[in-house]
Amino acid sequence: QVQLQESGPGLVKPSQTLSLTCTVSGGSISSGNHYWSWIRQPAGKGLEWIGRIYTSGSTNYNPSLKSRVTISVDTSKNHFSLNLSSVTAADTAVYYCASNYYGSGSYEFDYWGQGTLVTVSS
Amino acid sequence: DIQMTQSPSSLSASVGDRVSITCRASQSISRSLNWYQQKPGKAPQVLIYAASSLQNGVPSRFSGSGSGTDFTLTLNSLQPEDFATYYCQQSYSTPWTFGQGTKVEIK
């Protein structure tokens, strides 16, 4: 059973960079049939897809965040990471990492981390 | 971006009821539509993928239908553990987008 776990600071100052890591266990991040995504959810609101990475390093980002987002992967550590620069209070949210299974053709988010709350405040 | 609109935003139902949630895409997405359930303080969990395929381990009282722009999630014989928020999500093209959610509450 694949498990994902987010880690990183829970408090980030405005204008700084938010950095999170998602560690994958119970399977290899290089298995070849998953993309690896970041999703966020402000308190009481809906879900926003931030972007995805394949183990080759190929990425796709949400245009709404593209200028500030970098997603990277370290296959030797079986983890992938999110950097979001120039944060403001609007970036305060629970951040989830998740895997996308493309074997079904539907790219559903089949495994999720538990989520980590990141608050942007001075 | 493809906009996903769910209706209703919330509903009240009783245990044993049958409920349906609708999701409409702003353009055709074929059958690239997934449904998730989210309980308070927890990550979403996939229920249905590719519009109508039941994820392994999900009870058969959940079903999905539709194609193109209009989709439906149906919950037959609502159980206490089904009271939650449900989201649709299109995987037809990036950026992948979600509906705003439908909260199913106990009447």
mmCIF file of C-alpha atoms in Angstrom:
data_model
loop_
_atom_site.group_PDB
_atom_site.id
_atom_site.type_symbol
_atom_site.label_atom_id
_atom_site.label_comp_id
_atom_site.label_asym_id
_atom_site.label_seq_id
_atom_site.Cartn_x
_atom_site.Cartn_y
_atom_site.Cartn_z
ATOM 1 C CA GLN A 1 0.000 0.000 0.000
ATOM 2 C CA VAL A 2 1.495 3.287 -1.107
ATOM 3 C CA GLN A 3 1.623 6.015 1.521
ATOM 4 C CA LEU A 4 2.477 9.679 1.119
ATOM 5 C CA GLN A 5 3.601 12.046 3.861
ATOM 6 C CA GLU A 6 4.041 15.795 3.600
ATOM 7 C CA SER A 7 6.675 17.604 5.646
ATOM 8 C CA GLY A 8 7.831 21.170 5.973
ATOM 9 C CA PRO A 9 7.344 24.393 7.942
ATOM 10 C CA GLY A 10 3.848 25.177 9.112
ATOM 11 C CA LEU A 11 4.492 28.918 9.197
ATOM 12 C CA VAL A 12 6.002 31.017 6.425
ATOM 13 C CA LYS A 13 6.490 34.778 6.373
ATOM 14 C CA PRO A 14 4.985 36.883 3.597
ATOM 15 C CA SER A 15 7.215 37.286 0.526
ATOM 16 C CA GLN A 16 9.223 34.193 1.473
ATOM 17 C CA THR A 17 9.248 30.773 -0.193
ATOM 18 C CA LEU A 18 7.039 27.921 0.959
ATOM 19 C CA SER A 19 8.880 24.586 0.720
ATOM 20 C CA LEU A 20 7.290 21.185 1.254
ATOM 21 C CA THR A 21 8.427 17.625 0.650
ATOM 22 C CA CYS A 22 6.308 14.545 0.042
ATOM 23 C CA THR A 23 7.906 11.237 0.941
ATOM 24 C CA VAL A 24 6.534 8.134 -0.749
ATOM 25 C CA SER A 25 6.621 4.785 1.048
ATOM 26 C CA GLY A 26 5.321 1.339 0.192
ATOM 27 C CA GLY A 27 6.278 1.741 -3.443
ATOM 28 C CA SER A 28 8.793 3.328 -5.756
ATOM 29 C CA ILE A 29 8.271 6.863 -7.005
ATOM 30 C CA SER A 30 9.854 5.580 -10.220
ATOM 31 C CA SER A 31 7.202 2.883 -10.732
ATOM 32 C CA GLY A 32 6.353 4.466 -14.049
ATOM 33 C CA ASN A 33 2.561 4.517 -13.867
ATOM 34 C CA HIS A 34 2.017 7.563 -11.675
ATOM 35 C CA TYR A 35 2.349 11.282 -11.846
ATOM 36 C CA TRP A 36 2.993 13.069 -8.554
ATOM 37 C CA SER A 37 0.937 16.151 -7.730
ATOM 38 C CA TRP A 38 0.468 18.945 -5.228
ATOM 39 C CA ILE A 39 -3.017 20.195 -4.361
ATOM 40 C CA ARG A 40 -4.090 22.806 -1.845
ATOM 41 C CA GLN A 41 -7.261 23.685 0.032
ATOM 42 C CA PRO A 42 -7.843 26.947 1.922
ATOM 43 C CA ALA A 43 -9.859 26.531 5.079
ATOM 44 C CA GLY A 44 -13.528 25.910 4.298
ATOM 45 C CA LYS A 45 -12.943 26.080 0.557
ATOM 46 C CA GLY A 46 -12.450 23.796 -2.417
ATOM 47 C CA LEU A 47 -9.485 22.029 -3.943
ATOM 48 C CA GLU A 48 -6.923 23.631 -6.259
ATOM 49 C CA TRP A 49 -4.441 21.583 -8.274
ATOM 50 C CA ILE A 50 -0.993 23.211 -8.140
ATOM 51 C CA GLY A 51 1.001 21.020 -10.497
ATOM 52 C CA ARG A 52 2.479 17.600 -11.224
ATOM 53 C CA ILE A 53 5.774 15.934 -12.000
ATOM 54 C CA TYR A 54 6.761 12.686 -13.637
ATOM 55 C CA THR A 55 9.830 10.790 -12.538
ATOM 56 C CA SER A 56 11.606 11.952 -15.706
ATOM 57 C CA GLY A 57 11.378 15.455 -14.257
ATOM 58 C CA SER A 58 8.735 16.623 -16.697
ATOM 59 C CA THR A 59 6.325 19.079 -15.048
ATOM 60 C CA ASN A 60 2.969 20.761 -15.609
ATOM 61 C CA TYR A 61 1.808 23.689 -13.511
ATOM 62 C CA ASN A 62 -1.459 25.491 -12.959
ATOM 63 C CA PRO A 63 -1.155 28.724 -14.962
ATOM 64 C CA SER A 64 -2.613 30.622 -11.999
ATOM 65 C CA LEU A 65 0.536 29.790 -10.003
ATOM 66 C CA LYS A 66 3.047 28.962 -12.709
ATOM 67 C CA SER A 67 5.258 31.993 -12.220
ATOM 68 C CA ARG A 68 5.815 31.108 -8.551
ATOM 69 C CA VAL A 69 5.843 27.284 -8.505
ATOM 70 C CA THR A 70 8.609 24.746 -8.857
ATOM 71 C CA ILE A 71 8.056 21.016 -8.367
ATOM 72 C CA SER A 72 11.052 18.695 -8.317
ATOM 73 C CA VAL A 73 11.677 14.990 -7.722
ATOM 74 C CA ASP A 74 14.494 13.064 -6.059
ATOM 75 C CA THR A 75 14.134 9.421 -7.018
ATOM 76 C CA SER A 76 17.066 8.377 -4.813
ATOM 77 C CA LYS A 77 15.146 9.627 -1.756
ATOM 78 C CA ASN A 78 11.751 8.553 -3.099
ATOM 79 C CA HIS A 79 10.314 12.003 -2.611
ATOM 80 C CA PHE A 80 9.144 15.048 -4.511
ATOM 81 C CA SER A 81 9.015 18.664 -3.449
ATOM 82 C CA LEU A 82 7.083 21.897 -3.852
ATOM 83 C CA ASN A 83 8.494 25.405 -3.779
ATOM 84 C CA LEU A 84 6.084 28.344 -3.913
ATOM 85 C CA SER A 85 7.757 31.737 -3.938
ATOM 86 C CA SER A 86 6.616 35.211 -2.910
ATOM 87 C CA VAL A 87 3.824 33.911 -0.707
ATOM 88 C CA THR A 88 0.998 36.026 0.664
ATOM 89 C CA ALA A 89 -1.822 35.351 3.084
ATOM 90 C CA ALA A 90 -3.829 34.023 0.119
ATOM 91 C CA ASP A 91 -1.458 31.044 0.019
ATOM 92 C CA THR A 92 -2.515 29.913 3.499
ATOM 93 C CA ALA A 93 -4.025 26.470 3.020
ATOM 94 C CA VAL A 94 -3.761 22.776 3.712
ATOM 95 C CA TYR A 95 -1.321 21.391 1.157
ATOM 96 C CA TYR A 96 -1.717 17.827 -0.032
ATOM 97 C CA CYS A 97 0.570 15.660 -2.092
ATOM 98 C CA ALA A 98 -1.088 12.968 -4.168
ATOM 99 C CA SER A 99 -0.376 10.427 -6.855
ATOM 100 C CA ASN A 100 -2.145 10.273 -10.212
ATOM 101 C CA TYR A 101 -2.594 6.824 -11.662
ATOM 102 C CA TYR A 102 -2.636 7.006 -15.431
ATOM 103 C CA GLY A 103 -2.994 3.280 -15.996
ATOM 104 C CA SER A 104 -6.747 3.756 -15.956
ATOM 105 C CA GLY A 105 -6.563 6.533 -18.515
ATOM 106 C CA SER A 106 -8.355 8.850 -16.119
ATOM 107 C CA TYR A 107 -5.476 10.195 -14.039
ATOM 108 C CA GLU A 108 -7.440 9.944 -10.828
ATOM 109 C CA PHE A 109 -5.763 10.945 -7.569
ATOM 110 C CA ASP A 110 -5.526 7.470 -6.059
ATOM 111 C CA TYR A 111 -3.282 8.084 -3.052
ATOM 112 C CA TRP A 112 -3.120 11.202 -0.886
ATOM 113 C CA GLY A 113 -0.986 12.450 1.958
ATOM 114 C CA GLN A 114 -2.749 13.479 5.147
ATOM 115 C CA GLY A 115 -2.214 17.144 4.345
ATOM 116 C CA THR A 116 -0.193 19.817 6.083
ATOM 117 C CA LEU A 117 -1.422 23.252 7.099
ATOM 118 C CA VAL A 118 0.790 26.100 5.962
ATOM 119 C CA THR A 119 0.019 29.544 7.360
ATOM 120 C CA VAL A 120 1.497 32.656 5.816
ATOM 121 C CA SER A 121 1.905 35.281 8.501
ATOM 122 C CA SER A 122 4.523 37.594 9.919
ATOM 123 C CA ASP B 1 -9.275 26.282 -17.932
ATOM 124 C CA ILE B 2 -12.228 23.911 -17.806
ATOM 125 C CA GLN B 3 -14.757 25.057 -15.200
ATOM 126 C CA MET B 4 -16.571 22.408 -13.171
ATOM 127 C CA THR B 5 -19.913 23.312 -11.602
ATOM 128 C CA GLN B 6 -21.591 21.066 -9.056
ATOM 129 C CA SER B 7 -25.173 21.174 -7.897
ATOM 130 C CA PRO B 8 -26.491 21.409 -5.351
ATOM 131 C CA SER B 9 -23.877 23.020 -3.118
ATOM 132 C CA SER B 10 -25.414 21.246 -0.151
ATOM 133 C CA LEU B 11 -28.250 18.889 0.606
ATOM 134 C CA SER B 12 -29.900 17.313 3.598
ATOM 135 C CA ALA B 13 -30.871 13.667 3.520
ATOM 136 C CA SER B 14 -31.755 10.806 5.824
ATOM 137 C CA VAL B 15 -30.126 7.431 6.277
ATOM 138 C CA GLY B 16 -31.477 5.119 3.601
ATOM 139 C CA ASP B 17 -32.213 7.889 1.104
ATOM 140 C CA ARG B 18 -30.985 7.954 -2.474
ATOM 141 C CA VAL B 19 -29.191 11.146 -3.431
ATOM 142 C CA SER B 20 -27.749 12.460 -6.672
ATOM 143 C CA ILE B 21 -25.123 15.113 -7.250
ATOM 144 C CA THR B 22 -24.609 16.717 -10.631
ATOM 145 C CA CYS B 23 -21.380 18.014 -12.151
ATOM 146 C CA ARG B 24 -21.262 20.050 -15.339
ATOM 147 C CA ALA B 25 -18.123 20.848 -17.322
ATOM 148 C CA SER B 26 -17.704 24.080 -19.287
ATOM 149 C CA GLN B 27 -16.690 22.041 -22.336
ATOM 150 C CA SER B 28 -16.776 18.403 -23.325
ATOM 151 C CA ILE B 29 -14.420 16.233 -21.296
ATOM 152 C CA SER B 30 -15.446 12.871 -22.731
ATOM 153 C CA ARG B 31 -15.458 10.540 -19.710
ATOM 154 C CA SER B 32 -12.464 12.061 -17.945
ATOM 155 C CA LEU B 33 -14.327 12.729 -14.711
ATOM 156 C CA ASN B 34 -13.518 11.535 -11.207
ATOM 157 C CA TRP B 35 -15.478 11.778 -7.942
ATOM 158 C CA TYR B 36 -14.023 12.140 -4.443
ATOM 159 C CA GLN B 37 -15.373 12.033 -0.904
ATOM 160 C CA GLN B 38 -13.849 14.225 1.787
ATOM 161 C CA LYS B 39 -14.588 14.057 5.498
ATOM 162 C CA PRO B 40 -13.641 16.882 7.899
ATOM 163 C CA GLY B 41 -9.919 17.035 8.602
ATOM 164 C CA LYS B 42 -9.144 14.262 6.121
ATOM 165 C CA ALA B 43 -7.769 14.045 2.606
ATOM 166 C CA PRO B 44 -10.206 13.331 -0.211
ATOM 167 C CA GLN B 45 -10.604 9.726 -1.347
ATOM 168 C CA VAL B 46 -11.455 8.663 -4.879
ATOM 169 C CA LEU B 47 -14.800 6.947 -5.296
ATOM 170 C CA ILE B 48 -15.346 6.863 -9.038
ATOM 171 C CA TYR B 49 -12.906 7.302 -11.919
ATOM 172 C CA ALA B 50 -13.477 7.594 -15.656
ATOM 173 C CA ALA B 51 -17.062 8.738 -14.977
ATOM 174 C CA SER B 52 -18.450 5.349 -13.951
ATOM 175 C CA SER B 53 -15.700 2.977 -12.754
ATOM 176 C CA LEU B 54 -15.852 2.122 -9.069
ATOM 177 C CA GLN B 55 -12.525 2.432 -7.253
ATOM 178 C CA ASN B 56 -11.378 -0.769 -5.517
ATOM 179 C CA GLY B 57 -12.844 -1.035 -2.040
ATOM 180 C CA VAL B 58 -15.606 1.530 -2.547
ATOM 181 C CA PRO B 59 -19.103 0.243 -1.700
ATOM 182 C CA SER B 60 -21.365 -0.547 -4.635
ATOM 183 C CA ARG B 61 -24.020 1.899 -3.372
ATOM 184 C CA PHE B 62 -21.894 4.573 -5.064
ATOM 185 C CA SER B 63 -22.280 4.894 -8.818
ATOM 186 C CA GLY B 64 -21.372 7.399 -11.504
ATOM 187 C CA SER B 65 -22.729 8.173 -14.930
ATOM 188 C CA GLY B 66 -22.433 10.658 -17.745
ATOM 189 C CA SER B 67 -20.171 11.775 -20.549
ATOM 190 C CA GLY B 68 -19.380 14.941 -22.434
ATOM 191 C CA THR B 69 -20.372 17.797 -20.150
ATOM 192 C CA ASP B 70 -22.909 16.321 -17.735
ATOM 193 C CA PHE B 71 -22.174 13.826 -14.989
ATOM 194 C CA THR B 72 -23.964 12.404 -11.968
ATOM 195 C CA LEU B 73 -22.835 10.752 -8.751
ATOM 196 C CA THR B 74 -25.563 8.658 -7.131
ATOM 197 C CA LEU B 75 -25.519 7.365 -3.583
ATOM 198 C CA ASN B 76 -28.049 4.600 -3.011
ATOM 199 C CA SER B 77 -29.271 3.870 0.501
ATOM 200 C CA LEU B 78 -27.271 6.566 2.265
ATOM 201 C CA GLN B 79 -25.293 5.312 5.266
ATOM 202 C CA PRO B 80 -24.138 7.325 8.321
ATOM 203 C CA GLU B 81 -20.544 7.228 7.086
ATOM 204 C CA ASP B 82 -21.563 8.817 3.759
ATOM 205 C CA PHE B 83 -22.220 12.243 5.261
ATOM 206 C CA ALA B 84 -19.334 14.201 3.821
ATOM 207 C CA THR B 85 -18.398 16.620 1.046
ATOM 208 C CA TYR B 86 -18.167 15.326 -2.515
ATOM 209 C CA TYR B 87 -16.066 16.787 -5.310
ATOM 210 C CA CYS B 88 -15.914 16.130 -9.012
ATOM 211 C CA GLN B 89 -12.650 16.615 -10.900
ATOM 212 C CA GLN B 90 -11.869 16.707 -14.587
ATOM 213 C CA SER B 91 -8.736 14.994 -15.848
ATOM 214 C CA TYR B 92 -9.293 15.769 -19.523
ATOM 215 C CA SER B 93 -6.734 18.560 -19.682
ATOM 216 C CA THR B 94 -4.436 20.481 -17.392
ATOM 217 C CA PRO B 95 -4.899 22.459 -15.297
ATOM 218 C CA TRP B 96 -6.953 19.731 -13.666
ATOM 219 C CA THR B 97 -9.898 21.377 -11.963
ATOM 220 C CA PHE B 98 -12.402 20.468 -9.274
ATOM 221 C CA GLY B 99 -16.001 21.349 -8.686
ATOM 222 C CA GLN B 100 -16.771 23.554 -5.686
ATOM 223 C CA GLY B 101 -18.056 20.622 -3.659
ATOM 224 C CA THR B 102 -21.401 19.315 -2.445
ATOM 225 C CA LYS B 103 -21.905 18.875 1.279
ATOM 226 C CA VAL B 104 -24.233 16.028 2.201
ATOM 227 C CA GLU B 105 -25.691 16.601 5.652
ATOM 228 C CA ILE B 106 -27.970 14.636 7.931
ATOM 229 C CA LYS B 107 -31.584 15.727 7.882
#
